[in-house]
PDB file of C-alpha atoms in Angstrom:
ATOM      1  CA  MET R   1      33.248-180.499 -58.411  1.00 87.00           C
ATOM      2  CA  ILE R   2      36.820-178.817 -59.729  1.00 89.00           C
ATOM      3  CA  LEU R   3      34.998-176.416 -62.205  1.00 91.00           C
ATOM      4  CA  VAL R   4      32.508-175.147 -60.146  1.00 90.00           C
ATOM      5  CA  VAL R   5      35.604-175.186 -57.587  1.00 91.00           C
ATOM      6  CA  LEU R   6      37.729-173.335 -60.159  1.00 93.00           C
ATOM      7  CA  LEU R   7      34.771-170.827 -61.532  1.00 89.00           C
ATOM      8  CA  GLY R   8      33.852-169.753 -57.790  1.00 89.00           C
ATOM      9  CA  MET R   9      37.329-168.752 -57.339  1.00 91.00           C
ATOM     10  CA  ALA R  10      38.264-167.635 -60.625  1.00 90.00           C
ATOM     11  CA  VAL R  11      34.914-165.117 -59.661  1.00 86.00           C
ATOM     12  CA  CYS R  12      37.035-164.374 -56.544  1.00 87.00           C
ATOM     13  CA  SER R  13      40.072-163.497 -57.617  1.00 88.00           C
ATOM     14  CA  LYS R  14      38.400-160.274 -59.515  1.00 84.00           C
ATOM     15  CA  GLY R  15      38.396-159.078 -55.949  1.00 79.00           C
ATOM     16  CA  LEU R  16      34.504-158.068 -54.045  1.00 69.00           C
ATOM     17  CA  LYS R  17      33.162-155.727 -56.581  1.00 69.00           C
ATOM     18  CA  ASN R  18      34.444-156.428 -59.568  1.00 71.00           C
ATOM     19  CA  GLY R  19      34.408-160.864 -59.280  1.00 68.00           C
ATOM     20  CA  VAL R  20      31.788-161.430 -55.980  1.00 69.00           C
ATOM     21  CA  GLU R  21      29.510-158.779 -56.243  1.00 72.00           C
ATOM     22  CA  LYS R  22      29.768-158.545 -59.989  1.00 74.00           C
ATOM     23  CA  ALA R  23      28.648-161.623 -60.996  1.00 70.00           C
ATOM     24  CA  ASN R  24      26.410-162.170 -57.760  1.00 71.00           C
ATOM     25  CA  LYS R  25      24.267-158.487 -58.628  1.00 77.00           C
ATOM     26  CA  ALA R  26      23.765-159.995 -62.635  1.00 76.00           C
ATOM     27  CA  MET R  27      22.720-163.920 -61.416  1.00 77.00           C
ATOM     28  CA  MET R  28      20.247-162.715 -58.370  1.00 81.00           C
ATOM     29  CA  ILE R  29      18.732-160.075 -60.696  1.00 85.00           C
ATOM     30  CA  CYS R  30      18.016-162.738 -63.576  1.00 84.00           C
ATOM     31  CA  LEU R  31      16.984-165.443 -60.864  1.00 84.00           C
ATOM     32  CA  LEU R  32      13.769-162.720 -58.603  1.00 88.00           C
ATOM     33  CA  VAL R  33      12.142-161.971 -62.287  1.00 89.00           C
ATOM     34  CA  LEU R  34      12.312-166.225 -63.521  1.00 88.00           C
ATOM     35  CA  LEU R  35      10.809-166.691 -59.558  1.00 90.00           C
ATOM     36  CA  VAL R  36       7.681-163.914 -59.602  1.00 92.00           C
ATOM     37  CA  VAL R  37       7.212-165.740 -64.002  1.00 90.00           C
ATOM     38  CA  LEU R  38       7.311-168.869 -62.518  1.00 90.00           C
ATOM     39  CA  ALA R  39       4.756-167.688 -59.447  1.00 92.00           C
ATOM     40  CA  VAL R  40       1.925-166.221 -61.246  1.00 92.00           C
ATOM     41  CA  ARG R  41       2.351-169.314 -64.476  1.00 90.00           C
ATOM     42  CA  SER R  42       1.777-172.030 -60.837  1.00 91.00           C
ATOM     43  CA  LEU R  43      -1.196-170.038 -59.312  1.00 93.00           C
ATOM     44  CA  MET R  44      -2.486-170.106 -63.868  1.00 92.00           C
ATOM     45  CA  LEU R  45      -2.566-174.240 -63.415  1.00 90.00           C
ATOM     46  CA  PRO R  46      -5.601-176.188 -62.976  1.00 91.00           C
ATOM     47  CA  GLY R  47      -6.046-177.094 -59.833  1.00 91.00           C
ATOM     48  CA  ALA R  48      -3.173-174.573 -58.166  1.00 92.00           C
ATOM     49  CA  MET R  49      -5.409-172.419 -56.062  1.00 94.00           C
ATOM     50  CA  GLU R  50      -5.417-176.701 -53.738  1.00 94.00           C
ATOM     51  CA  GLY R  51      -2.210-175.683 -53.140  1.00 93.00           C
ATOM     52  CA  VAL R  52      -2.185-172.290 -51.954  1.00 95.00           C
ATOM     53  CA  LYS R  53      -4.171-173.126 -49.412  1.00 94.00           C
ATOM     54  CA  PHE R  54      -2.414-176.286 -48.116  1.00 92.00           C
ATOM     55  CA  TYR R  55       1.128-172.881 -48.655  1.00 93.00           C
ATOM     56  CA  LEU R  56      -1.270-170.083 -46.309  1.00 94.00           C
ATOM     57  CA  VAL R  57      -3.872-171.982 -44.708  1.00 93.00           C
ATOM     58  CA  PRO R  58      -2.377-172.544 -41.185  1.00 89.00           C
ATOM     59  CA  ASN R  59      -3.630-175.981 -39.699  1.00 87.00           C
ATOM     60  CA  PHE R  60      -2.086-175.163 -35.908  1.00 87.00           C
ATOM     61  CA  HIS R  61      -3.093-178.850 -34.951  1.00 86.00           C
ATOM     62  CA  ASN R  62      -1.061-180.176 -37.880  1.00 84.00           C
ATOM     63  CA  LEU R  63       1.473-177.680 -36.596  1.00 83.00           C
ATOM     64  CA  MET R  64       1.339-179.348 -33.263  1.00 86.00           C
ATOM     65  CA  TYR R  65       1.010-182.533 -33.612  1.00 85.00           C
ATOM     66  CA  ASP R  66       2.832-185.651 -35.896  1.00 81.00           C
ATOM     67  CA  ALA R  67       0.504-187.720 -37.338  1.00 76.00           C
ATOM     68  CA  ASP R  68       0.417-190.070 -34.125  1.00 80.00           C
ATOM     69  CA  GLY R  69      -0.346-187.328 -32.298  1.00 83.00           C
ATOM     70  CA  ASN R  70       3.061-186.489 -30.457  1.00 82.00           C
ATOM     71  CA  PHE R  71       3.584-182.744 -29.108  1.00 82.00           C
ATOM     72  CA  ARG R  72       6.348-181.527 -31.380  1.00 79.00           C
ATOM     73  CA  LEU R  73       5.798-177.640 -31.557  1.00 79.00           C
ATOM     74  CA  PHE R  74       8.941-177.283 -30.267  1.00 77.00           C
ATOM     75  CA  ARG R  75      10.465-179.189 -32.883  1.00 76.00           C
ATOM     76  CA  ALA R  76       8.764-177.001 -35.458  1.00 80.00           C
ATOM     77  CA  ILE R  77       9.459-174.674 -34.253  1.00 80.00           C
ATOM     78  CA  TYR R  78      13.626-176.355 -33.565  1.00 77.00           C
ATOM     79  CA  ASP R  79      13.599-176.303 -37.553  1.00 78.00           C
ATOM     80  CA  ALA R  80      12.428-173.098 -38.296  1.00 82.00           C
ATOM     81  CA  MET R  81      15.201-171.176 -36.124  1.00 79.00           C
ATOM     82  CA  GLY R  82      17.650-174.504 -38.084  1.00 76.00           C
ATOM     83  CA  GLN R  83      16.357-172.804 -41.246  1.00 79.00           C
ATOM     84  CA  SER R  84      16.677-169.483 -40.591  1.00 80.00           C
ATOM     85  CA  PHE R  85      20.393-170.550 -39.668  1.00 76.00           C
ATOM     86  CA  PHE R  86      21.393-172.524 -42.321  1.00 76.00           C
ATOM     87  CA  THR R  87      20.006-169.747 -44.963  1.00 79.00           C
ATOM     88  CA  LEU R  88      21.665-166.741 -43.529  1.00 78.00           C
ATOM     89  CA  SER R  89      24.895-168.942 -43.000  1.00 73.00           C
ATOM     90  CA  LEU R  90      24.660-166.915 -39.382  1.00 75.00           C
ATOM     91  CA  GLY R  91      27.652-168.631 -37.468  1.00 71.00           C
ATOM     92  CA  ILE R  92      30.382-169.136 -39.429  1.00 73.00           C
ATOM     93  CA  GLY R  93      31.439-165.701 -40.692  1.00 73.00           C
ATOM     94  CA  ALA R  94      29.736-165.069 -43.953  1.00 74.00           C
ATOM     95  CA  MET R  95      27.465-162.286 -42.535  1.00 75.00           C
ATOM     96  CA  ALA R  96      30.708-160.630 -40.254  1.00 75.00           C
ATOM     97  CA  ILE R  97      32.869-160.469 -43.380  1.00 74.00           C
ATOM     98  CA  PHE R  98      30.923-158.800 -46.208  1.00 74.00           C
ATOM     99  CA  GLY R  99      29.588-156.627 -44.254  1.00 75.00           C
ATOM    100  CA  SER R 100      32.663-155.650 -42.444  1.00 75.00           C
ATOM    101  CA  TYR R 101      32.464-154.688 -46.751  1.00 75.00           C
ATOM    102  CA  ILE R 102      29.287-152.109 -46.283  1.00 77.00           C
ATOM    103  CA  GLY R 103      30.387-148.008 -46.280  1.00 79.00           C
ATOM    104  CA  LYS R 104      30.020-146.481 -42.878  1.00 83.00           C
ATOM    105  CA  GLU R 105      27.750-143.864 -44.580  1.00 86.00           C
ATOM    106  CA  ARG R 106      24.566-147.196 -43.300  1.00 83.00           C
ATOM    107  CA  ARG R 107      22.921-148.498 -40.966  1.00 88.00           C
ATOM    108  CA  LEU R 108      24.058-152.039 -40.041  1.00 86.00           C
ATOM    109  CA  PHE R 109      20.005-152.393 -39.328  1.00 89.00           C
ATOM    110  CA  GLY R 110      18.370-150.896 -41.722  1.00 88.00           C
ATOM    111  CA  GLU R 111      20.642-153.744 -43.801  1.00 86.00           C
ATOM    112  CA  SER R 112      19.966-156.182 -41.853  1.00 87.00           C
ATOM    113  CA  ILE R 113      15.967-155.783 -42.515  1.00 90.00           C
ATOM    114  CA  ASN R 114      17.101-156.247 -46.159  1.00 89.00           C
ATOM    115  CA  VAL R 115      18.255-159.346 -46.025  1.00 86.00           C
ATOM    116  CA  GLY R 116      15.539-160.432 -44.278  1.00 88.00           C
ATOM    117  CA  ILE R 117      12.833-159.105 -46.308  1.00 92.00           C
ATOM    118  CA  LEU R 118      13.893-160.161 -49.533  1.00 90.00           C
ATOM    119  CA  ASP R 119      15.361-164.015 -48.373  1.00 88.00           C
ATOM    120  CA  THR R 120      12.173-164.266 -46.917  1.00 91.00           C
ATOM    121  CA  PHE R 121      10.165-162.920 -50.665  1.00 93.00           C
ATOM    122  CA  VAL R 122      12.141-165.338 -52.031  1.00 90.00           C
ATOM    123  CA  ALA R 123      10.665-168.160 -50.049  1.00 90.00           C
ATOM    124  CA  PHE R 124       7.929-167.503 -50.173  1.00 94.00           C
ATOM    125  CA  THR R 125       8.332-166.756 -53.291  1.00 94.00           C
ATOM    126  CA  SER R 126       9.026-170.286 -54.009  1.00 90.00           C
ATOM    127  CA  GLY R 127       6.670-171.631 -51.560  1.00 92.00           C
ATOM    128  CA  LEU R 128       3.625-170.320 -54.945  1.00 93.00           C
ATOM    129  CA  ILE R 129       5.677-171.887 -57.484  1.00 91.00           C
ATOM    130  CA  ILE R 130       6.525-174.978 -55.344  1.00 90.00           C
ATOM    131  CA  PHE R 131       3.050-175.960 -53.968  1.00 91.00           C
ATOM    132  CA  PRO R 132       0.413-174.757 -56.445  1.00 92.00           C
ATOM    133  CA  SER R 133       1.940-177.280 -58.894  1.00 90.00           C
ATOM    134  CA  ALA R 134       2.225-179.930 -56.588  1.00 89.00           C
ATOM    135  CA  PHE R 135      -1.346-180.050 -56.166  1.00 91.00           C
ATOM    136  CA  ALA R 136      -2.263-179.347 -59.631  1.00 90.00           C
ATOM    137  CA  PHE R 137      -0.621-182.676 -61.201  1.00 88.00           C
ATOM    138  CA  HIS R 138      -0.863-184.129 -58.574  1.00 86.00           C
ATOM    139  CA  ILE R 139       2.632-184.547 -56.573  1.00 86.00           C
ATOM    140  CA  ASN R 140       3.245-184.957 -52.946  1.00 84.00           C
ATOM    141  CA  PRO R 141       3.376-181.579 -51.795  1.00 80.00           C
ATOM    142  CA  ASP R 142       5.756-183.123 -49.339  1.00 76.00           C
ATOM    143  CA  SER R 143       8.360-184.663 -51.233  1.00 72.00           C
ATOM    144  CA  GLY R 144      11.239-182.720 -50.227  1.00 71.00           C
ATOM    145  CA  PRO R 145      13.690-180.901 -51.884  1.00 69.00           C
ATOM    146  CA  ASN R 146      13.358-183.892 -54.733  1.00 71.00           C
ATOM    147  CA  LEU R 147       9.685-181.507 -55.287  1.00 78.00           C
ATOM    148  CA  ILE R 148      12.346-178.423 -57.354  1.00 79.00           C
ATOM    149  CA  PHE R 149      13.274-181.525 -59.775  1.00 81.00           C
ATOM    150  CA  VAL R 150       9.536-182.602 -60.143  1.00 82.00           C
ATOM    151  CA  THR R 151       7.285-180.090 -59.775  1.00 83.00           C
ATOM    152  CA  LEU R 152       8.669-177.315 -61.501  1.00 84.00           C
ATOM    153  CA  PRO R 153       9.666-179.829 -65.000  1.00 87.00           C
ATOM    154  CA  ASN R 154       5.940-179.934 -65.411  1.00 85.00           C
ATOM    155  CA  VAL R 155       4.880-176.275 -64.714  1.00 86.00           C
ATOM    156  CA  PHE R 156       7.495-175.617 -68.135  1.00 87.00           C
ATOM    157  CA  ASN R 157       5.831-178.041 -69.740  1.00 86.00           C
ATOM    158  CA  SER R 158       2.008-176.669 -69.628  1.00 85.00           C
ATOM    159  CA  MET R 159       3.953-173.386 -70.354  1.00 84.00           C
ATOM    160  CA  PRO R 160       4.774-171.428 -74.370  1.00 86.00           C
ATOM    161  CA  GLY R 161       8.424-172.029 -74.744  1.00 86.00           C
ATOM    162  CA  GLY R 162       8.861-173.651 -71.585  1.00 86.00           C
ATOM    163  CA  ARG R 163      12.081-175.825 -73.226  1.00 89.00           C
ATOM    164  CA  LEU R 164      13.694-172.437 -72.977  1.00 88.00           C
ATOM    165  CA  TRP R 165      12.301-171.020 -69.374  1.00 86.00           C
ATOM    166  CA  GLY R 166      13.017-175.154 -67.984  1.00 88.00           C
ATOM    167  CA  ALA R 167      16.838-174.169 -69.495  1.00 89.00           C
ATOM    168  CA  LEU R 168      16.883-170.541 -67.852  1.00 85.00           C
ATOM    169  CA  PHE R 169      15.499-171.853 -65.069  1.00 85.00           C
ATOM    170  CA  PHE R 170      18.103-174.356 -64.432  1.00 87.00           C
ATOM    171  CA  VAL R 171      20.388-171.970 -65.484  1.00 85.00           C
ATOM    172  CA  PHE R 172      20.021-169.129 -63.061  1.00 82.00           C
ATOM    173  CA  LEU R 173      19.794-172.256 -59.748  1.00 83.00           C
ATOM    174  CA  PHE R 174      23.340-172.515 -60.615  1.00 86.00           C
ATOM    175  CA  PHE R 175      24.100-168.996 -60.562  1.00 81.00           C
ATOM    176  CA  ALA R 176      22.285-168.732 -57.214  1.00 80.00           C
ATOM    177  CA  ALA R 177      24.388-171.937 -56.071  1.00 84.00           C
ATOM    178  CA  LEU R 178      27.621-170.213 -56.900  1.00 83.00           C
ATOM    179  CA  SER R 179      26.605-167.116 -55.421  1.00 80.00           C
ATOM    180  CA  THR R 180      26.485-169.588 -51.852  1.00 81.00           C
ATOM    181  CA  VAL R 181      29.914-170.965 -53.648  1.00 86.00           C
ATOM    182  CA  THR R 182      31.547-167.600 -53.300  1.00 84.00           C
ATOM    183  CA  ALA R 183      30.574-166.035 -50.918  1.00 81.00           C
ATOM    184  CA  VAL R 184      31.636-168.836 -48.497  1.00 85.00           C
ATOM    185  CA  PHE R 185      35.008-168.697 -50.331  1.00 90.00           C
ATOM    186  CA  GLU R 186      35.972-164.946 -50.043  1.00 86.00           C
ATOM    187  CA  ASN R 187      35.065-165.491 -46.577  1.00 86.00           C
ATOM    188  CA  ILE R 188      38.551-168.000 -46.464  1.00 90.00           C
ATOM    189  CA  LEU R 189      41.042-165.465 -48.633  1.00 91.00           C
ATOM    190  CA  ALA R 190      39.104-162.596 -46.182  1.00 88.00           C
ATOM    191  CA  CYS R 191      40.393-164.189 -43.417  1.00 88.00           C
ATOM    192  CA  TRP R 192      44.379-165.085 -44.881  1.00 93.00           C
ATOM    193  CA  MET R 193      44.615-162.563 -46.280  1.00 92.00           C
ATOM    194  CA  ASP R 194      43.755-159.951 -42.821  1.00 89.00           C
ATOM    195  CA  LYS R 195      45.625-162.565 -40.206  1.00 90.00           C
ATOM    196  CA  TRP R 196      48.429-163.135 -42.544  1.00 92.00           C
ATOM    197  CA  ASN R 197      48.414-160.098 -44.620  1.00 93.00           C
ATOM    198  CA  ILE R 198      49.033-162.093 -47.314  1.00 92.00           C
ATOM    199  CA  SER R 199      47.915-161.026 -51.506  1.00 93.00           C
ATOM    200  CA  ARG R 200      44.000-162.170 -52.948  1.00 91.00           C
ATOM    201  CA  LYS R 201      45.812-163.931 -55.509  1.00 92.00           C
ATOM    202  CA  LYS R 202      48.452-166.370 -52.757  1.00 94.00           C
ATOM    203  CA  ALA R 203      45.438-166.568 -51.108  1.00 94.00           C
ATOM    204  CA  VAL R 204      43.413-167.982 -53.323  1.00 94.00           C
ATOM    205  CA  ILE R 205      46.205-170.255 -54.771  1.00 94.00           C
ATOM    206  CA  ALA R 206      46.417-171.824 -51.445  1.00 95.00           C
ATOM    207  CA  ASN R 207      42.872-172.646 -50.757  1.00 95.00           C
ATOM    208  CA  LEU R 208      41.863-173.393 -54.229  1.00 93.00           C
ATOM    209  CA  ILE R 209      44.567-176.912 -54.003  1.00 93.00           C
ATOM    210  CA  LEU R 210      43.841-176.969 -50.132  1.00 95.00           C
ATOM    211  CA  ILE R 211      39.017-176.753 -50.107  1.00 93.00           C
ATOM    212  CA  PHE R 212      39.811-179.600 -53.386  1.00 91.00           C
ATOM    213  CA  LEU R 213      42.032-181.041 -51.034  1.00 93.00           C
ATOM    214  CA  LEU R 214      39.581-180.791 -48.364  1.00 92.00           C
ATOM    215  CA  SER R 215      36.280-181.673 -49.912  1.00 91.00           C
ATOM    216  CA  LEU R 216      37.682-185.157 -51.556  1.00 91.00           C
ATOM    217  CA  PRO R 217      36.127-187.204 -47.816  1.00 92.00           C
ATOM    218  CA  CYS R 218      32.832-185.333 -48.645  1.00 89.00           C
ATOM    219  CA  LEU R 219      32.905-185.881 -52.334  1.00 89.00           C
ATOM    220  CA  LEU R 220      33.824-189.590 -52.822  1.00 92.00           C
ATOM    221  CA  GLY R 221      31.202-190.230 -49.808  1.00 90.00           C
ATOM    222  CA  ASN R 222      27.940-190.606 -51.729  1.00 85.00           C
ATOM    223  CA  ASN R 223      30.678-193.653 -54.445  1.00 90.00           C
ATOM    224  CA  LEU R 224      34.251-194.833 -53.346  1.00 91.00           C
ATOM    225  CA  TRP R 225      33.708-194.400 -49.575  1.00 92.00           C
ATOM    226  CA  SER R 226      29.885-195.074 -49.274  1.00 90.00           C
ATOM    227  CA  GLY R 227      30.372-197.480 -47.149  1.00 91.00           C
ATOM    228  CA  VAL R 228      32.512-194.818 -44.220  1.00 92.00           C
ATOM    229  CA  LYS R 229      30.390-194.363 -41.692  1.00 91.00           C
ATOM    230  CA  ILE R 230      31.708-191.934 -38.811  1.00 90.00           C
ATOM    231  CA  LEU R 231      28.931-192.704 -35.803  1.00 86.00           C
ATOM    232  CA  GLY R 232      26.535-193.960 -37.559  1.00 87.00           C
ATOM    233  CA  MET R 233      26.899-191.272 -40.116  1.00 89.00           C
ATOM    234  CA  SER R 234      27.980-192.081 -43.854  1.00 90.00           C
ATOM    235  CA  ILE R 235      31.271-188.796 -44.652  1.00 92.00           C
ATOM    236  CA  MET R 236      28.411-186.748 -45.935  1.00 89.00           C
ATOM    237  CA  ASP R 237      26.271-186.114 -43.583  1.00 89.00           C
ATOM    238  CA  PHE R 238      28.306-186.552 -40.940  1.00 90.00           C
ATOM    239  CA  GLU R 239      29.841-182.416 -42.551  1.00 90.00           C
ATOM    240  CA  ASP R 240      26.344-181.486 -42.460  1.00 86.00           C
ATOM    241  CA  PHE R 241      25.977-183.085 -38.996  1.00 85.00           C
ATOM    242  CA  ILE R 242      29.552-180.237 -38.427  1.00 86.00           C
ATOM    243  CA  VAL R 243      28.588-177.727 -40.308  1.00 84.00           C
ATOM    244  CA  SER R 244      24.936-178.077 -39.015  1.00 79.00           C
ATOM    245  CA  ASN R 245      24.599-178.555 -35.485  1.00 78.00           C
ATOM    246  CA  ASN R 246      27.861-177.112 -34.468  1.00 82.00           C
ATOM    247  CA  LEU R 247      29.384-174.650 -35.639  1.00 83.00           C
ATOM    248  CA  LEU R 248      26.396-172.040 -36.782  1.00 81.00           C
ATOM    249  CA  PRO R 249      25.066-172.443 -33.218  1.00 82.00           C
ATOM    250  CA  LEU R 250      28.345-172.760 -30.761  1.00 84.00           C
ATOM    251  CA  GLY R 251      28.861-169.231 -33.513  1.00 85.00           C
ATOM    252  CA  SER R 252      26.174-166.994 -32.947  1.00 85.00           C
ATOM    253  CA  ILE R 253      26.723-168.142 -28.980  1.00 86.00           C
ATOM    254  CA  VAL R 254      30.366-167.079 -30.108  1.00 85.00           C
ATOM    255  CA  TYR R 255      29.365-163.768 -32.031  1.00 83.00           C
ATOM    256  CA  LEU R 256      26.737-162.260 -29.623  1.00 84.00           C
ATOM    257  CA  LEU R 257      29.238-163.588 -26.178  1.00 84.00           C
ATOM    258  CA  PHE R 258      31.476-160.763 -28.084  1.00 86.00           C
ATOM    259  CA  CYS R 259      28.832-158.428 -29.744  1.00 84.00           C
ATOM    260  CA  CYS R 260      27.271-158.455 -26.253  1.00 83.00           C
ATOM    261  CA  VAL R 261      27.408-159.992 -24.470  1.00 78.00           C
ATOM    262  CA  SER R 262      31.633-159.468 -23.134  1.00 70.00           C
ATOM    263  CA  SER R 263      32.821-156.059 -22.331  1.00 76.00           C
ATOM    264  CA  LYS R 264      35.772-157.011 -20.996  1.00 77.00           C
ATOM    265  CA  HIS R 265      37.199-160.313 -24.501  1.00 78.00           C
ATOM    266  CA  GLY R 266      35.398-158.616 -26.941  1.00 83.00           C
ATOM    267  CA  TRP R 267      33.262-155.394 -27.345  1.00 85.00           C
ATOM    268  CA  GLY R 268      30.337-155.160 -24.747  1.00 86.00           C
ATOM    269  CA  PHE R 269      27.380-154.318 -26.325  1.00 88.00           C
ATOM    270  CA  ASP R 270      27.781-149.751 -25.905  1.00 89.00           C
ATOM    271  CA  HIS R 271      30.465-150.650 -28.846  1.00 89.00           C
ATOM    272  CA  PHE R 272      28.469-152.532 -30.132  1.00 88.00           C
ATOM    273  CA  LEU R 273      25.414-150.194 -30.477  1.00 90.00           C
ATOM    274  CA  ALA R 274      28.085-147.506 -31.674  1.00 90.00           C
ATOM    275  CA  GLU R 275      29.782-149.272 -34.298  1.00 87.00           C
ATOM    276  CA  VAL R 276      25.320-150.682 -35.568  1.00 88.00           C
ATOM    277  CA  ASN R 277      23.906-146.569 -35.223  1.00 91.00           C
ATOM    278  CA  GLN R 278      26.920-145.057 -37.544  1.00 90.00           C
ATOM    279  CA  GLY R 279      25.366-143.997 -40.924  1.00 89.00           C
ATOM    280  CA  GLN R 280      21.884-142.935 -42.272  1.00 89.00           C
ATOM    281  CA  GLY R 281      19.069-145.159 -42.495  1.00 89.00           C
ATOM    282  CA  ILE R 282      17.535-147.018 -39.125  1.00 91.00           C
ATOM    283  CA  SER R 283      18.848-146.697 -35.282  1.00 91.00           C
ATOM    284  CA  PHE R 284      19.408-150.466 -33.498  1.00 91.00           C
ATOM    285  CA  PRO R 285      16.908-149.971 -30.682  1.00 90.00           C
ATOM    286  CA  ALA R 286      19.067-149.876 -27.375  1.00 90.00           C
ATOM    287  CA  LYS R 287      15.118-151.788 -25.895  1.00 89.00           C
ATOM    288  CA  PHE R 288      16.736-155.102 -27.192  1.00 89.00           C
ATOM    289  CA  ARG R 289      20.012-155.298 -24.454  1.00 88.00           C
ATOM    290  CA  LEU R 290      18.370-157.573 -22.318  1.00 89.00           C
ATOM    291  CA  TYR R 291      17.362-159.152 -25.247  1.00 90.00           C
ATOM    292  CA  PHE R 292      20.473-160.264 -26.844  1.00 86.00           C
ATOM    293  CA  LYS R 293      22.589-159.813 -23.489  1.00 85.00           C
ATOM    294  CA  TYR R 294      20.137-163.352 -22.468  1.00 87.00           C
ATOM    295  CA  VAL R 295      17.345-164.354 -24.021  1.00 89.00           C
ATOM    296  CA  LEU R 296      19.699-164.912 -27.190  1.00 86.00           C
ATOM    297  CA  PRO R 297      22.407-166.465 -26.020  1.00 86.00           C
ATOM    298  CA  VAL R 298      20.027-169.968 -24.410  1.00 88.00           C
ATOM    299  CA  ILE R 299      18.204-169.736 -27.499  1.00 84.00           C
ATOM    300  CA  VAL R 300      20.841-170.449 -29.238  1.00 84.00           C
ATOM    301  CA  ILE R 301      22.578-172.831 -26.745  1.00 86.00           C
ATOM    302  CA  VAL R 302      19.101-175.116 -26.586  1.00 83.00           C
ATOM    303  CA  ILE R 303      18.383-174.750 -30.471  1.00 79.00           C
ATOM    304  CA  CYS R 304      22.450-176.141 -30.509  1.00 81.00           C
ATOM    305  CA  ILE R 305      21.272-179.057 -27.195  1.00 85.00           C
ATOM    306  CA  MET R 306      18.293-180.678 -29.149  1.00 80.00           C
ATOM    307  CA  GLY R 307      20.084-180.491 -31.970  1.00 77.00           C
ATOM    308  CA  TYR R 308      22.318-183.180 -30.793  1.00 81.00           C
ATOM    309  CA  LEU R 309      19.092-185.323 -29.604  1.00 80.00           C
ATOM    310  CA  ASP R 310      17.747-185.150 -32.250  1.00 75.00           C
ATOM    311  CA  LYS R 311      21.319-186.815 -33.942  1.00 76.00           C
ATOM    312  CA  PHE R 312      21.419-189.466 -30.822  1.00 78.00           C
ATOM    313  CA  VAL R 313      18.172-189.841 -28.841  1.00 74.00           C
ATOM    314  CA  LEU R 314      14.643-189.101 -30.601  1.00 63.00           C
TER     315      LEU R 314
END
């Protein structure tokens, strides 16, 4: 953990262009190329097409009902929207920080479309790797996150030069995780530099110490402090609950209120529209006003409430 924090802060200490952007651009391009190679190889495995059918052919009954026959459509929608909050880091400032670095020559709506397309492409390609290979090697496809460490080694074992491909994949996977770490660190550093008008170097040193200390409970929660429970949850589960069920949806509500709803205490939709439509590119549709002001806040509030119900009631 110490090494990862040091490495992440070392990247951020170089600044945005020479540190975060340069490192992430190289790492992500390599990972994307490798994902495509693995997807092609996975589709060539015997029995892979059964995995493709499982992955891509809709089963509306399973979408609407669980194994016990209970109606679960709203839960499925909630899970999907919760994943979108998590994968895009909505509500915790990362999008706002990196969006603020974009020059005025590009409109934000077009950039957000690019982000959505790229994120969906990576997720879709990952599915083309995992599910066909799971069926090819007779592995239960609902094994959760552990699939990546079960199915992929089998794919690598079946490939010429599999050790090399496997080593490259997990190195780039580490880089992908590091890109998330550097994004979060840059978010924190930018806040410190803007709020207290201090240099990047001082912000890095201060947060290096703070992040190390504040990470200790999570770090020790699965070993030395595994007996500690908060609201019936382990330390790591409790911190995940704080972020996923509270900070992400509530932060998104704050953004919505500031950008699209309240003209007295924030921008209001007209100022928001003027800001995102600066420069060249796709214009943000003004007809989304009612959806952003009235529908989307309700959706986010429902997600927040369902998260609490799922954790403490259901």
